[in-house]
Amino acid sequence: MTTDVAVRVHPKARRNHVEWGESGLKIWVTAPPDSGQANAAVMDLLAKRLRCPKSSVEIVRGHASRDKVVRFTGFTVEDIQAKLSSPAE
């Protein structure tokens, strides 16, 4: 089972943060958008918050854009919303 979710990324933020909005996920990462650093930070942050292997989180569209589509393997939209809505540890 795979789920694709629209993501808006804000690189060079003050802190790492994930928020679920009407149009999908909004993610703030401290990494700059150079050489894929922000993309790697997005995947690391999502894998950590979902408590899943990094291989379960993949950017499928928008590698060079702030607007991305991320594919989650093994999760439904409801699972993702529930896990990302809980406070970060």
Short mmCIF file of C-alpha atoms in Angstrom, two decimals:
data_model
loop_
_atom_site.label_atom_id
_atom_site.label_comp_id
_atom_site.label_asym_id
_atom_site.label_seq_id
_atom_site.Cartn_x
_atom_site.Cartn_y
_atom_site.Cartn_z
CA MET A 1 0.00 0.00 0.00
CA THR A 2 1.39 3.40 -0.97
CA THR A 3 0.06 6.88 -0.34
CA ASP A 4 1.11 10.04 -2.20
CA VAL A 5 0.85 13.35 -0.34
CA ALA A 6 1.42 16.92 -1.57
CA VAL A 7 4.13 18.68 0.44
CA ARG A 8 5.22 22.32 0.60
CA VAL A 9 8.80 22.64 1.87
CA HIS A 10 10.27 25.72 3.55
CA PRO A 11 14.09 25.35 3.62
CA LYS A 12 16.45 27.37 5.84
CA ALA A 13 13.84 27.62 8.59
CA ARG A 14 14.63 28.34 12.23
CA ARG A 15 13.62 24.83 13.28
CA ASN A 16 12.35 21.56 11.84
CA HIS A 17 8.56 21.42 11.95
CA VAL A 18 5.74 19.47 10.28
CA GLU A 19 2.16 20.71 9.95
CA TRP A 20 -0.82 19.06 8.27
CA GLY A 21 -2.89 21.59 6.29
CA GLU A 22 -5.88 21.54 3.96
CA SER A 23 -3.68 21.16 0.89
CA GLY A 24 -1.33 18.56 2.39
CA LEU A 25 1.81 18.75 4.46
CA LYS A 26 3.84 21.85 5.20
CA ILE A 27 7.38 21.12 6.31
CA TRP A 28 10.00 23.51 7.62
CA VAL A 29 13.60 22.28 7.66
CA THR A 30 16.77 24.04 8.78
CA ALA A 31 18.78 22.60 5.87
CA PRO A 32 19.50 24.82 2.85
CA PRO A 33 18.17 23.90 -0.60
CA ASP A 34 21.68 23.11 -1.87
CA SER A 35 22.73 19.75 -3.34
CA GLY A 36 19.60 18.00 -2.09
CA GLN A 37 20.24 18.81 1.58
CA ALA A 38 16.68 20.04 2.16
CA ASN A 39 15.22 16.97 0.41
CA ALA A 40 17.30 14.67 2.62
CA ALA A 41 16.23 16.62 5.71
CA VAL A 42 12.55 16.29 4.70
CA MET A 43 12.83 12.52 4.29
CA ASP A 44 14.77 12.16 7.57
CA LEU A 45 12.25 14.29 9.47
CA LEU A 46 9.24 12.41 8.08
CA ALA A 47 10.79 9.00 8.76
CA LYS A 48 11.61 10.04 12.32
CA ARG A 49 8.12 11.43 13.01
CA LEU A 50 6.41 8.38 11.47
CA ARG A 51 8.85 6.00 13.20
CA CYS A 52 9.52 4.12 9.98
CA PRO A 53 12.58 3.29 7.87
CA LYS A 54 13.79 6.01 5.51
CA SER A 55 13.12 3.63 2.63
CA SER A 56 9.37 4.01 3.34
CA VAL A 57 9.51 7.74 2.50
CA GLU A 58 10.33 8.82 -1.06
CA ILE A 59 10.10 12.09 -2.98
CA VAL A 60 8.49 11.16 -6.30
CA ARG A 61 8.04 14.63 -7.81
CA GLY A 62 9.48 18.09 -7.22
CA HIS A 63 13.09 17.33 -6.38
CA ALA A 64 14.12 20.89 -7.35
CA SER A 65 10.95 22.63 -6.20
CA ARG A 66 9.39 23.65 -2.91
CA ASP A 67 6.20 21.86 -3.97
CA LYS A 68 6.74 18.12 -3.84
CA VAL A 69 4.87 14.84 -3.86
CA VAL A 70 6.06 12.37 -1.24
CA ARG A 71 5.19 8.66 -1.39
CA PHE A 72 4.72 6.79 1.87
CA THR A 73 4.91 2.99 1.72
CA GLY A 74 2.87 1.09 4.30
CA PHE A 75 0.74 4.02 5.48
CA THR A 76 -2.75 5.33 4.79
CA VAL A 77 -3.55 9.05 4.80
CA GLU A 78 -5.27 8.58 8.16
CA ASP A 79 -2.15 6.92 9.61
CA ILE A 80 0.03 9.77 8.41
CA GLN A 81 -2.33 12.44 9.75
CA ALA A 82 -2.57 10.75 13.14
CA LYS A 83 1.17 10.28 13.57
CA LEU A 84 2.08 13.77 12.36
CA SER A 85 -0.64 15.44 14.43
CA SER A 86 0.79 14.07 17.68
CA PRO A 87 3.45 16.19 19.39
CA ALA A 88 7.04 15.59 18.30
CA GLU A 89 9.30 13.72 20.66
#
